[in-house]
């Protein structure tokens, strides 16, 4: 457990009567691809959980950068989509690789938060890499930082509610890259 591991979580679009059939089919594919060492396929809270050694899946050993996260998400999504018993569609979130037992928990939390964030933001991708949602994750947790960042940027005053998530999703990258004092429009 001292080496870097990565977690992928898969969630069906609709509740399945038994997620065990999908898990069994996925487990066969994962074990065929990576072998039976350093891999775990399980279920938790209606989600399929896949834990794999980072070096086996082509992910970087540390989460320092925002580079590639390996092929775990594509493998899990492909196997569940092809499975006749798995149902469809599936959304898969992949956490970044982290070393140690604490790193496994951290990668799991990132993947779980990625699924939640992708659902809230109506992300169209079936495979969600949490590295792509880190900015939104930080902003959603740190409300004072979001408010303090808005004031000096002279945002056009519009109320942001749940139905404005798409606007917010398109506007946040502009907000993040804007210079101090620059006016940032809210995109439709």
Coordinates of C-alpha atoms in Angstrom, one line a residue:
X1 CA 0.0 0.0 0.0
X2 CA 3.0 2.4 0.1
X3 CA 3.0 2.8 -3.7
X4 CA 0.6 5.2 -5.5
X5 CA -2.9 3.9 -6.3
X6 CA -5.8 5.4 -8.2
X7 CA -9.5 4.9 -7.6
X8 CA -12.3 5.0 -10.2
X9 CA -16.0 5.1 -9.3
X10 CA -18.7 4.1 -11.7
X11 CA -22.4 5.1 -11.2
X12 CA -25.2 3.8 -13.4
X13 CA -27.6 6.4 -14.8
X14 CA -30.6 4.6 -13.2
X15 CA -30.7 2.4 -10.2
X16 CA -30.0 -1.3 -11.0
X17 CA -31.8 -4.1 -9.1
X18 CA -28.4 -5.8 -8.6
X19 CA -25.1 -4.1 -9.2
X20 CA -23.3 -7.4 -8.6
X21 CA -23.7 -8.6 -12.2
X22 CA -22.0 -5.5 -13.5
X23 CA -19.3 -5.7 -10.9
X24 CA -18.5 -9.4 -11.8
X25 CA -18.2 -8.6 -15.5
X26 CA -16.0 -5.6 -14.8
X27 CA -13.9 -7.6 -12.4
X28 CA -13.1 -10.1 -15.1
X29 CA -12.0 -7.4 -17.5
X30 CA -9.9 -5.6 -14.9
X31 CA -8.2 -8.8 -13.8
X32 CA -7.5 -9.8 -17.4
X33 CA -5.9 -6.4 -18.1
X34 CA -3.9 -5.8 -14.9
X35 CA -3.6 -9.2 -13.3
X36 CA -4.8 -10.2 -9.8
X37 CA -2.3 -8.3 -7.8
X38 CA -2.7 -4.7 -6.7
X39 CA -6.3 -4.5 -8.0
X40 CA -9.6 -4.4 -6.2
X41 CA -13.1 -4.3 -7.6
X42 CA -16.0 -3.8 -5.1
X43 CA -19.2 -1.9 -4.5
X44 CA -20.0 0.7 -2.0
X45 CA -23.2 2.8 -1.7
X46 CA -24.5 1.8 -5.1
X47 CA -21.2 2.6 -6.8
X48 CA -18.7 0.3 -8.4
X49 CA -15.2 1.0 -7.0
X50 CA -12.0 0.0 -8.8
X51 CA -8.7 0.4 -7.0
X52 CA -5.5 -0.1 -9.1
X53 CA -1.8 0.5 -8.8
X54 CA -0.9 3.7 -10.6
X55 CA 2.1 2.3 -12.5
X56 CA 0.0 -0.5 -13.9
X57 CA -2.5 1.8 -15.5
X58 CA -0.1 4.4 -16.8
X59 CA -0.9 7.1 -14.3
X60 CA 1.9 9.3 -12.8
X61 CA 3.1 8.3 -9.4
X62 CA 2.3 11.6 -7.8
X63 CA -0.5 14.1 -8.1
X64 CA 1.7 17.1 -8.3
X65 CA 0.8 17.9 -11.9
X66 CA -2.4 17.9 -13.9
X67 CA -1.1 15.5 -16.5
X68 CA -2.7 12.3 -17.7
X69 CA -4.5 10.0 -15.2
X70 CA -4.0 6.8 -17.1
X71 CA -6.4 4.5 -18.8
X72 CA -8.4 3.3 -15.8
X73 CA -11.5 5.4 -16.6
X74 CA -11.7 4.4 -20.2
X75 CA -11.3 0.7 -19.3
X76 CA -14.0 0.8 -16.6
X77 CA -16.4 2.7 -18.7
X78 CA -15.8 0.5 -21.8
X79 CA -16.2 -2.7 -19.8
X80 CA -19.5 -1.6 -18.1
X81 CA -20.9 -0.2 -21.4
X82 CA -20.2 -3.5 -23.2
X83 CA -21.6 -5.7 -20.5
X84 CA -25.1 -6.9 -21.2
X85 CA -25.9 -7.2 -17.5
X86 CA -24.4 -3.8 -16.6
X87 CA -27.1 -1.6 -17.9
X88 CA -26.3 1.8 -19.4
X89 CA -25.3 4.6 -19.5
X90 CA -22.6 4.7 -16.8
X91 CA -20.6 7.7 -15.6
X92 CA -17.1 7.0 -14.4
X93 CA -15.0 9.4 -12.2
X94 CA -11.3 8.9 -11.8
X95 CA -9.3 10.3 -8.8
X96 CA -5.7 11.2 -9.2
X97 CA -3.0 8.8 -8.0
X98 CA -1.7 9.2 -4.5
X99 CA 0.8 7.1 -2.5
X100 CA 0.0 5.2 0.7
X101 CA -3.2 4.2 2.4
X102 CA -4.1 7.9 3.0
X103 CA -3.6 8.4 -0.8
X104 CA -6.2 5.7 -1.6
X105 CA -8.7 7.4 0.6
X106 CA -7.9 10.8 -1.0
X107 CA -8.2 9.4 -4.5
X108 CA -11.6 7.9 -3.5
X109 CA -12.8 11.2 -2.2
X110 CA -11.7 13.0 -5.4
X111 CA -13.5 10.5 -7.5
X112 CA -16.7 10.7 -5.3
X113 CA -16.6 14.5 -5.4
X114 CA -16.0 14.3 -9.2
X115 CA -19.2 12.3 -9.6
X116 CA -21.2 14.7 -7.5
X117 CA -19.7 17.8 -9.2
X118 CA -20.3 16.4 -12.7
X119 CA -23.9 15.7 -11.8
X120 CA -24.5 19.1 -10.3
X121 CA -22.9 20.8 -13.3
X122 CA -24.6 18.6 -15.9
X123 CA -21.3 17.6 -17.4
X124 CA -21.9 15.6 -20.6
X125 CA -18.8 13.4 -20.4
X126 CA -19.3 9.8 -19.4
X127 CA -15.7 9.7 -18.1
X128 CA -14.9 12.5 -15.6
X129 CA -11.3 13.1 -14.6
X130 CA -11.3 15.0 -11.3
X131 CA -8.2 16.9 -12.3
X132 CA -10.5 18.7 -14.8
X133 CA -12.8 19.8 -12.0
X134 CA -10.3 20.9 -9.4
X135 CA -10.9 24.6 -9.9
X136 CA -14.7 24.2 -9.5
X137 CA -14.2 21.9 -6.5
X138 CA -12.1 24.6 -4.7
X139 CA -14.5 27.4 -5.5
X140 CA -17.5 25.4 -4.4
X141 CA -16.0 24.7 -1.0
X142 CA -14.5 28.1 -0.4
X143 CA -17.5 30.5 -0.7
X144 CA -15.6 33.5 0.8
X145 CA -12.8 33.1 -1.7
X146 CA -15.4 33.0 -4.5
X147 CA -17.0 36.2 -3.2
X148 CA -13.7 38.0 -2.6
X149 CA -12.6 37.1 -6.2
X150 CA -15.8 38.5 -7.7
X151 CA -15.7 41.9 -6.1
X152 CA -12.5 43.3 -7.7
X153 CA -13.4 41.9 -11.1
X154 CA -16.6 44.1 -11.4
X155 CA -18.9 41.2 -12.5
X156 CA -22.1 42.1 -14.1
X157 CA -24.7 41.7 -11.3
X158 CA -26.9 38.7 -12.0
X159 CA -28.2 36.3 -9.4
X160 CA -26.6 32.8 -9.8
X161 CA -29.0 30.1 -8.8
X162 CA -29.1 26.3 -9.6
X163 CA -30.7 26.9 -13.0
X164 CA -27.7 29.1 -13.9
X165 CA -25.2 26.3 -13.5
X166 CA -24.4 26.1 -17.2
X167 CA -23.7 29.8 -17.2
X168 CA -21.5 29.5 -14.2
X169 CA -19.7 26.5 -15.7
X170 CA -18.8 28.6 -18.8
X171 CA -18.0 31.7 -16.9
X172 CA -15.7 30.3 -14.2
X173 CA -12.7 29.6 -16.5
X174 CA -12.9 33.3 -17.7
X175 CA -13.1 34.4 -14.1
X176 CA -10.1 32.4 -13.1
X177 CA -8.0 33.7 -16.0
X178 CA -9.1 37.3 -15.7
X179 CA -6.7 40.1 -14.7
X180 CA -7.5 42.1 -11.5
X181 CA -10.0 44.8 -12.3
X182 CA -11.0 43.2 -15.6
X183 CA -14.8 43.0 -16.2
X184 CA -16.0 39.4 -16.9
X185 CA -19.4 38.9 -18.5
X186 CA -21.6 36.0 -17.4
X187 CA -21.9 33.8 -20.5
X188 CA -25.2 32.3 -21.7

